[in-house]
XYZ file of C-alpha atoms in Angstrom:
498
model
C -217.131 41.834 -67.922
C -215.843 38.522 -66.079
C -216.270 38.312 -62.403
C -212.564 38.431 -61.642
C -211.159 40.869 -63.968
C -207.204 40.662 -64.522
C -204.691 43.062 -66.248
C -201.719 40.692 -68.237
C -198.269 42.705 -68.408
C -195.543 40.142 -70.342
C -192.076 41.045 -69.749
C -189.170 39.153 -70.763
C -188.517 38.377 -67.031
C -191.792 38.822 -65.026
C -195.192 37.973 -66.048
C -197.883 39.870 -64.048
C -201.067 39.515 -63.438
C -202.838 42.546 -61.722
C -206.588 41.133 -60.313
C -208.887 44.104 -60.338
C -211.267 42.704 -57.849
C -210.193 45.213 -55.645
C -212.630 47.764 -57.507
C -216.049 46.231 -56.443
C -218.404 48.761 -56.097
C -219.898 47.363 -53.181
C -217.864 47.914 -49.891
C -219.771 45.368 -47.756
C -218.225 42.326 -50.590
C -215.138 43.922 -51.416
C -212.323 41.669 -51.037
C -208.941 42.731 -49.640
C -207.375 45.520 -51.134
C -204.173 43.900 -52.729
C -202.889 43.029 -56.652
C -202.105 39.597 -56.749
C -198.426 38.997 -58.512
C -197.470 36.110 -60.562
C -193.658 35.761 -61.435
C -191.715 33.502 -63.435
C -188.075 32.758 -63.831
C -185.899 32.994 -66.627
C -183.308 30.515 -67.644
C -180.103 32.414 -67.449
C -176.045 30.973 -68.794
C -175.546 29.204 -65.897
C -178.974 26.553 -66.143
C -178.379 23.434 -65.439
C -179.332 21.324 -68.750
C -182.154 19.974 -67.891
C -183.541 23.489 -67.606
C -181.798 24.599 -70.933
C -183.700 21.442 -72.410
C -187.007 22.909 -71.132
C -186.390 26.272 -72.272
C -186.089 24.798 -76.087
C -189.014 22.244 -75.453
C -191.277 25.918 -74.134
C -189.583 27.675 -77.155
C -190.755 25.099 -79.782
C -194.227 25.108 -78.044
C -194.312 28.594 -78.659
C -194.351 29.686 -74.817
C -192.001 32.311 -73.387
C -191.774 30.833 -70.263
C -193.807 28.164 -68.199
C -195.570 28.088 -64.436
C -195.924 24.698 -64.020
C -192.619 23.994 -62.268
C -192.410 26.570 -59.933
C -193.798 25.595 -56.459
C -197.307 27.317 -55.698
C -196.506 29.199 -52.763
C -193.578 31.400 -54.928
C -196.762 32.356 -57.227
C -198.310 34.759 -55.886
C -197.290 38.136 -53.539
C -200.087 40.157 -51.739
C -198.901 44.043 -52.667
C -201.051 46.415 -50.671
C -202.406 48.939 -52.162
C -202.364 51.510 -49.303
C -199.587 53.964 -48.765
C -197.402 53.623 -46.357
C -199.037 54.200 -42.765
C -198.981 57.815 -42.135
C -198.528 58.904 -45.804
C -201.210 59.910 -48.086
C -202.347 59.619 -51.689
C -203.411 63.073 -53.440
C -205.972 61.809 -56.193
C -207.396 64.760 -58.389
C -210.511 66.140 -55.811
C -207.369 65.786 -52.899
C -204.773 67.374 -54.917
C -207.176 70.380 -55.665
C -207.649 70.983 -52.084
C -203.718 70.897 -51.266
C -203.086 73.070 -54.442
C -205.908 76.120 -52.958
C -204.057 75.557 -49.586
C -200.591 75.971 -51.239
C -201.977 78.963 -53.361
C -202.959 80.534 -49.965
C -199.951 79.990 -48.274
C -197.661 81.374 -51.430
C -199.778 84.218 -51.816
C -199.796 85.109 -47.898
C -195.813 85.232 -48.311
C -195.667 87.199 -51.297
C -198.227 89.747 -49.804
C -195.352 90.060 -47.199
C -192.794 90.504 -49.750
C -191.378 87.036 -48.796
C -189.255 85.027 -51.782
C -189.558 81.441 -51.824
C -186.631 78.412 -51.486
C -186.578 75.251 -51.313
C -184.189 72.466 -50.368
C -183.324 68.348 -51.042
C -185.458 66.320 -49.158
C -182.842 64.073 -48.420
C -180.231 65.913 -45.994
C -177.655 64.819 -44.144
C -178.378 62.923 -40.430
C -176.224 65.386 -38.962
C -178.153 68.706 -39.715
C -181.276 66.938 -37.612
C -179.318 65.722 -34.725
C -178.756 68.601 -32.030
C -179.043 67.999 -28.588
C -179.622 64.746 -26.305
C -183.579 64.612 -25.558
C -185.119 66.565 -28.239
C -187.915 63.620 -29.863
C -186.643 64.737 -33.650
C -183.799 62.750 -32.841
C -185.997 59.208 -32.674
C -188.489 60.379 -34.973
C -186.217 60.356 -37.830
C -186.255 57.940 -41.080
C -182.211 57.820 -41.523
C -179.995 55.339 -43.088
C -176.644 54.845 -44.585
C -176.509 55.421 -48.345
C -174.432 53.518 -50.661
C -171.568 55.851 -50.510
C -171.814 55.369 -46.804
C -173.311 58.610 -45.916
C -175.586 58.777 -42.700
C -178.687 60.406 -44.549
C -182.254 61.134 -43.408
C -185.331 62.585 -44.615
C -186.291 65.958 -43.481
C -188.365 66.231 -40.784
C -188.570 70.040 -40.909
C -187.129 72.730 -42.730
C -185.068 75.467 -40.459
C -182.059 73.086 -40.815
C -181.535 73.394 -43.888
C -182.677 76.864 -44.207
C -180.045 77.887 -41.793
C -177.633 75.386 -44.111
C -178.208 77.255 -47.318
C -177.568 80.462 -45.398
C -173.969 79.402 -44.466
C -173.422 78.127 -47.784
C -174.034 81.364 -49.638
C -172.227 83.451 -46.751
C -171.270 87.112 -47.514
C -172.940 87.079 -50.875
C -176.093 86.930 -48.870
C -177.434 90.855 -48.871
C -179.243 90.773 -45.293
C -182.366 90.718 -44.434
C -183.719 87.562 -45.689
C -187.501 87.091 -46.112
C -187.913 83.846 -47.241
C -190.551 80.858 -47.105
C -190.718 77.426 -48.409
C -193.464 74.763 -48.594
C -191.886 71.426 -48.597
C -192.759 67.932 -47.791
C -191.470 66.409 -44.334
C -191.212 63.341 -42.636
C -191.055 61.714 -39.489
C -191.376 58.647 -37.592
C -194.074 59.751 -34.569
C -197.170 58.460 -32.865
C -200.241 59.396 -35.482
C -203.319 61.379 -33.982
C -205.683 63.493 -35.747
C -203.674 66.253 -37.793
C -200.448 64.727 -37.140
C -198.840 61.787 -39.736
C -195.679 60.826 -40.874
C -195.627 62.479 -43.876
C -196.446 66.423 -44.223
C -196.046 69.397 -45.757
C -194.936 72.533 -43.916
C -194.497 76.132 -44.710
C -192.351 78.005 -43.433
C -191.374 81.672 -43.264
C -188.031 82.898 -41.944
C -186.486 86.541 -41.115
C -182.909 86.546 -41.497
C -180.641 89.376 -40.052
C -183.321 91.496 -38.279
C -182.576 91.031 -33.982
C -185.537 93.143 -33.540
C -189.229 91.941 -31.751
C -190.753 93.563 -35.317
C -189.695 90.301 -37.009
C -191.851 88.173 -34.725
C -194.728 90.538 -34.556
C -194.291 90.582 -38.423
C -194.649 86.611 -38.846
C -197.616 86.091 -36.606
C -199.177 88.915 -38.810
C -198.704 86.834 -41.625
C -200.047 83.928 -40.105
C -203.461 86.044 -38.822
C -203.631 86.814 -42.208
C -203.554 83.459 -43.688
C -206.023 82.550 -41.031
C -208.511 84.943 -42.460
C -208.314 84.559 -45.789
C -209.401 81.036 -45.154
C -212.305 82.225 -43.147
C -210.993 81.412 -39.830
C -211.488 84.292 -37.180
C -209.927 85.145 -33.781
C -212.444 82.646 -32.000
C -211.111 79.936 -33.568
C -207.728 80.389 -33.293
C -205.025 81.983 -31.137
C -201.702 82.362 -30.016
C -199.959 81.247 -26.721
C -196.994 83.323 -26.910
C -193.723 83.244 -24.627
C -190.005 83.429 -24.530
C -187.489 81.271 -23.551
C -185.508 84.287 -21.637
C -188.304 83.587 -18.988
C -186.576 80.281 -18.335
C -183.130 81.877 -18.241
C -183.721 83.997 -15.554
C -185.013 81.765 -13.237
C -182.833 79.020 -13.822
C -180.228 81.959 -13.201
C -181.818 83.154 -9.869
C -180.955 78.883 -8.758
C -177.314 78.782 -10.681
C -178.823 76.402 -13.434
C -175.802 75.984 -15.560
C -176.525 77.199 -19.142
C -175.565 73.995 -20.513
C -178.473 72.599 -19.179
C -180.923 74.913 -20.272
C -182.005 73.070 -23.741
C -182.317 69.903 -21.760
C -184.981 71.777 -19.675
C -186.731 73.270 -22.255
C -187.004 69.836 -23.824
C -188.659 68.804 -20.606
C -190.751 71.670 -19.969
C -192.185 71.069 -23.518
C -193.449 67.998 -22.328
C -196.053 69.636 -19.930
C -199.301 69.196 -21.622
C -198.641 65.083 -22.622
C -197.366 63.748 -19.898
C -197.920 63.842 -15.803
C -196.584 66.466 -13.811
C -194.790 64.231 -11.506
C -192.856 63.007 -14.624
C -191.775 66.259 -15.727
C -190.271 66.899 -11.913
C -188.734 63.526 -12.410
C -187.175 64.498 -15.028
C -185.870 67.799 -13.593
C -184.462 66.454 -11.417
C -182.637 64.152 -13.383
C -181.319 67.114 -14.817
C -179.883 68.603 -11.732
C -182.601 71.013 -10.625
C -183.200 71.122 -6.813
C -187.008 70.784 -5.381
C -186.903 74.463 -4.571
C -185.934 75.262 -8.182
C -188.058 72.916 -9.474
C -191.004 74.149 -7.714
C -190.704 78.051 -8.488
C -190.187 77.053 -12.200
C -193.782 75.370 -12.555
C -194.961 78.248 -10.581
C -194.104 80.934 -13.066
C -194.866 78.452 -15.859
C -198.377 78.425 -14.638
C -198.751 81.902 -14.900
C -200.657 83.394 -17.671
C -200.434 87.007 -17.358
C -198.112 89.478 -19.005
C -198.842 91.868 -15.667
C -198.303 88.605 -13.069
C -194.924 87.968 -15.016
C -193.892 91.051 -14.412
C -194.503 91.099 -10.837
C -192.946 88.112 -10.647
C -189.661 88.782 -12.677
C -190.094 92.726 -12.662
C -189.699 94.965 -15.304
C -186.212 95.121 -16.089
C -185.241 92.157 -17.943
C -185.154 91.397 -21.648
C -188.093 88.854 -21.491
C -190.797 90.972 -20.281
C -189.320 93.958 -21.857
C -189.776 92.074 -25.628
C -193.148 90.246 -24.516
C -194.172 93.692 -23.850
C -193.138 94.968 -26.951
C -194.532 92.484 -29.153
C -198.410 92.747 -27.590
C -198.086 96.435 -27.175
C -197.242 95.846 -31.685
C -200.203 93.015 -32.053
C -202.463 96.326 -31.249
C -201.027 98.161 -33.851
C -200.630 95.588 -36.209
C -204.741 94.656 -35.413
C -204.591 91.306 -33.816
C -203.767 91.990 -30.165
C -207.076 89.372 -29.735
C -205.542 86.456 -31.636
C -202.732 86.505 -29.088
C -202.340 85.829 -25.513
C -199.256 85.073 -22.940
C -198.805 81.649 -21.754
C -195.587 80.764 -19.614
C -195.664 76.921 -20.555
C -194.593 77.907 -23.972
C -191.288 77.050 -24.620
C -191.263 74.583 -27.792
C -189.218 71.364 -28.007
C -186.427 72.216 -29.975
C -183.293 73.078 -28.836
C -182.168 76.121 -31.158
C -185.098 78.727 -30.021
C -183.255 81.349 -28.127
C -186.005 84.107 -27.279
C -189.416 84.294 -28.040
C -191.926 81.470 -28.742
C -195.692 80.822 -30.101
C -197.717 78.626 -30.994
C -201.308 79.013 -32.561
C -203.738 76.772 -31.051
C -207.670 75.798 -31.922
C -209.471 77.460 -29.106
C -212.038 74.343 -28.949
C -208.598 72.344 -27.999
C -209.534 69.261 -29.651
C -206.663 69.536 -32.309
C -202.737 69.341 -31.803
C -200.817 72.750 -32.173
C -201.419 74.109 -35.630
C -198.605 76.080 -35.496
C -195.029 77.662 -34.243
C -192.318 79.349 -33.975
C -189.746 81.698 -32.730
C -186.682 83.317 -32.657
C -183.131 81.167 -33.073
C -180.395 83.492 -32.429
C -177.559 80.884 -32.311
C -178.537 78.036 -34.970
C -176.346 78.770 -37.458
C -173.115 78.354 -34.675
C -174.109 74.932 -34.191
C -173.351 74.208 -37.856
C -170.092 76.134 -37.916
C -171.574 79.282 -39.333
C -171.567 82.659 -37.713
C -174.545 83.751 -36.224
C -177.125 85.990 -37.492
C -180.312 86.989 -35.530
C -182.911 85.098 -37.378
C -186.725 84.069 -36.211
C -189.169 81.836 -38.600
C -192.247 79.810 -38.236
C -193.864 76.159 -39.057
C -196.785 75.798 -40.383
C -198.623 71.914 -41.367
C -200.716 71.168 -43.530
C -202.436 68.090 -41.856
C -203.866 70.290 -38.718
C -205.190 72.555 -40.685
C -207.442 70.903 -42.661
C -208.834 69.286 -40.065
C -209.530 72.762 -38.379
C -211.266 73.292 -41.521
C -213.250 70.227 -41.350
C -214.164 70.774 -37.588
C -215.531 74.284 -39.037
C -217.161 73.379 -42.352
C -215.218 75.669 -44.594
C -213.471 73.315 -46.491
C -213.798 74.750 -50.172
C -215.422 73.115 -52.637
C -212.743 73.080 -55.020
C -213.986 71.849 -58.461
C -211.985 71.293 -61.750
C -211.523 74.352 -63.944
C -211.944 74.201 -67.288
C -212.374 76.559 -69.569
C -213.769 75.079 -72.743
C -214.386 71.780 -74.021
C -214.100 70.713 -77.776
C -215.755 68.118 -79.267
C -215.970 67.044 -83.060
C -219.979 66.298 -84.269
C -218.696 64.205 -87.010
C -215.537 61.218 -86.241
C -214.074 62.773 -89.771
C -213.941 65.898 -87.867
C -211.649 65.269 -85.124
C -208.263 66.142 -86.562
C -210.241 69.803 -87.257
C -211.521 69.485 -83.803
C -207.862 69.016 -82.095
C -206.843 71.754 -84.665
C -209.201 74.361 -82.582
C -207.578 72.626 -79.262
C -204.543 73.677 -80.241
C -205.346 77.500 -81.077
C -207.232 77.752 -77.751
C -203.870 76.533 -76.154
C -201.644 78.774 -77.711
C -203.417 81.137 -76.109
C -202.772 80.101 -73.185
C -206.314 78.618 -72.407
C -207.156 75.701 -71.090
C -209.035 73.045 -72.986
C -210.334 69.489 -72.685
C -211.095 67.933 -76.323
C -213.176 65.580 -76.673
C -210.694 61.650 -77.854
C -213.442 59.553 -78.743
C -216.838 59.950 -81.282
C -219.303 60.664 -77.897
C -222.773 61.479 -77.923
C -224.191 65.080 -76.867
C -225.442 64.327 -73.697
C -222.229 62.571 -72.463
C -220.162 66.013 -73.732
C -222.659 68.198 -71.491
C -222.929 66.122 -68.619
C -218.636 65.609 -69.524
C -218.694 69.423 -69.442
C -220.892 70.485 -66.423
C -218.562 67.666 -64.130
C -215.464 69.877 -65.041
C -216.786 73.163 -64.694
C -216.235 74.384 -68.127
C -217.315 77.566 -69.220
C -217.575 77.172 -72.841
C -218.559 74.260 -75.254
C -217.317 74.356 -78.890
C -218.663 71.921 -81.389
C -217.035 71.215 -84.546
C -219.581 70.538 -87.466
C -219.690 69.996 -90.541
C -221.951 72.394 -91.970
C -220.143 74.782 -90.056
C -216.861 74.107 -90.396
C -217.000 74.291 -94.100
C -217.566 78.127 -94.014
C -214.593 78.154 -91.835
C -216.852 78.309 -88.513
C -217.198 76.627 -85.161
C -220.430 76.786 -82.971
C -219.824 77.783 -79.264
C -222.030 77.871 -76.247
C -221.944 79.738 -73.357
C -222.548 77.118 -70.440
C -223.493 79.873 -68.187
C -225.522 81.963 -70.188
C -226.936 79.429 -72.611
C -226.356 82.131 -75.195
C -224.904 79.866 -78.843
C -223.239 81.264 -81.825
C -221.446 80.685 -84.929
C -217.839 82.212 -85.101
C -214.739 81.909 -87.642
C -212.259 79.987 -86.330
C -209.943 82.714 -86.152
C -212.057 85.052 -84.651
C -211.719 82.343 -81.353
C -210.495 84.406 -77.621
């Protein structure tokens, strides 16, 4: 092979020439990581004549087009091969791992009797833009289509959840139980478990105003959780509601419209100083003394403390209550535990919140969620009591990482066919095609190989059964298979094949 390899693609405007240096083996000589891109111009109607002339002169030469008179620094463009920053490639070992996690997440939901939906990535700007503050509002990738429509990619998927739901109005026979796992994007600072481009699933309860709905999700979650091998020690819940926020801004005559605004800030707690989240309370109108009794009972991390705090008669503590006192008899009452700082930073949660956390705390949250009572006002729609949950896919395979039970997930295959003789193939792609049709999988050997290629070809796929296609054999109307976990071999009529 030459030392500078290079793929030629003609085309009657572009010539391209692809330099495959990029695939060194050796990491320490590699060069940069781009194709190199050579273009030339075509004459078009409007040349001039002189260019006309050299068009014939290249055309009697026998050349479709020439390089020589196009200045040197128009030759070439660097492409880089990367994705975008914060946006990933799935090749085949990848894309197995994201399919088991998908597989989990699908079958979680549909253990829970939960149908799946989906929606267009592309959504309008509108349906992401909510209230002043709230950092979805810078982190997303928008722009004006060519119809002149302010568009952006979704960065999550309630929005258009609660979208749909208007759309189909009365038809809709309540509850919902739905989920989704869709890609999402947005423009944020990268850290570990957090990029630009994710996927998320969700699962949303439509119609049901009860606590049950919440205590039903985070089952679902704790579920997940351990069928993935992750236990209670891993993982938990910091679970609050944002009615704890209402009634003390209520006890200092917070006016309601500035209640989002605080929650926005409050959210903030854990990333930035503490003086910075008083400055920006009181930006927002809160006096010292209201100020200071708020990140008292923020700080307070007892169900029974709350309640002496706020006593027992309002709706907060009355559904926190609730919801532990179901974790017990739903069996995970020690994945979850109240935290007053949990409040979320989006604007539409209207009653309880959680979020599931590594208990090591070296990742980001892994997940969360809560009620939203009143989203579906804010797009004109009437409201139903709804409550959902998201869940990334980023974080948590890096909490499987941290705990070494990332799967091996192998290729599955579950024979491999493979002629002895080239005359043979045709028959061999004939027994393909029978395996197919019923409905197994099968990877036929394209090209005249030798044995020990096919075995080592069939132990790197994980087949289960080898079927050779010989001559001797095939004249009786026979193929020979071997079991590649047994070792046992045997001769069987074609049509006999399961």
């Amino acid at each position: 092979m030459p030392a500078n390899p290079s793929l030629l693609i003609r085309h009657p405007n572009l010539l391209l020439t692809l330099s495959l240096r990029c695939f060194s083996l050796s990491p320490a000589t590699r060069p940069s990581r781009t194709f190199t891109l050579l273009r030339t111009c075509c004459s078009s109607s409007s040349s001039s004549s002189s260019s006309t002339a050299n068009s014939n002169d290249n055309a009697r030469s026998g050349r479709s087009g020439s390089l020589s008179s196009i200045p040197a620094h128009d030759l070439a463009q660097k492409i880089d091969v990367n994705p975008p920053k914060g946006t990933r490639d799935f090749p085949p070992e990848d894309m197995r791992l994201r399919n088991w996690l998908f597989d989990n997440f699908r079958e979680v939901s549909q253990m829970f009797a939960f149908e799946e939906v989906d929606f267009p990535v592309l959504e309008s700007e509108a349906l992401f833009i909510r209230k002043a503050g709230e950092e979805i509002r810078d982190q997303l990738y928008c722009f004006e289509d060519r119809g002149n429509r302010r568009v952006a990619l979704r960065p999550e998927l309630t929005p258009s959840l609660a979208r749909l739901v208007i759309q189909k109005g009365k038809s809709l026979s309540l509850p919902l139980k739905w989920f989704a796992v869709g890609q999402c994007w947005r423009y944020e600072r990268m850290t570990r478990g957090r990029r630009r481009e994710h996927y998320q699933w969700n699962m949303d309860i439509i119609g049901v105003p009860d606590v049950m709905a919440e205590a039903e999700l985070i089952s679902s979650i704790v579920t997940f959780f351990k069928r993935i091998g992750i236990t209670a020690s891993d993982v938990g819940f910091k679970v609050s509601s944002r009615k704890v926020l209402q009634e003390v801004l209520r006890c200092y005559s917070i006016p309601n419209e500035l209640f989002g605004k605080v929650c926005i800030i409050i959210d903030k707690i854990e990333k930035v100083p503490i003086d910075e989240i008083k400055r920006e309370l009181r930006s927002a109108e809160l006096s010292d003394e209201a100020i200071e009794e708020l990140l008292q009972v923020l700080s307070i991390k007892s169900l029974t403390k709350l309640e002496e705090k706020l006593g027992a008669a309002g709706e907060a503590v009355a559904e926190l209550k609730l919801l532990f006192s179901l974790a017990e008899k739903l069996g995970y009452s020690e994945w979850i535990q109240f935290d007053a700082s949990v409040v979320r930073g989006l604007a539409y949660y209207t009653g309880i919140v959680f979020e599931g956390f590594d208990r090591e705390g070296k990742l980001r949250a892994i997940c969360g969620g809560g009620r939203y009572d009143r989203l579906l006002s804010t797009f004109g729609g009437e409201d139903i009591p709804a409550c959902g949950f998201g869940f990334g896919d980023a974080v948590v395979l890096e909490l499987l990482k941290e705990k070494g039970l990332v799967p091996e997930v192998g290729q599955q295959v579950e024979n491999i066919v493979c002629a002895l003789d080239p005359d043979l193939q045709g028959a061999a792609a004939g027994v393909a095609t029978i395996l197919r049709g019923k409905g197994q999988s099968v990877d036929l050997v394209l090209e005249n190989k030798p044995l020990k290629w096919v075995f080592k070809r069939a132990s790197r796929i994980n087949s289960h059964r080898l079927i050779l296609v010989g001559s001797s054999e095939w004249e009786k109307g026979e193929v020979s298979v071997k079991n590649l976990s047994s070792g046992e071999q045997y001769q069987i009529k074609v049509d006999k094949l399961e």
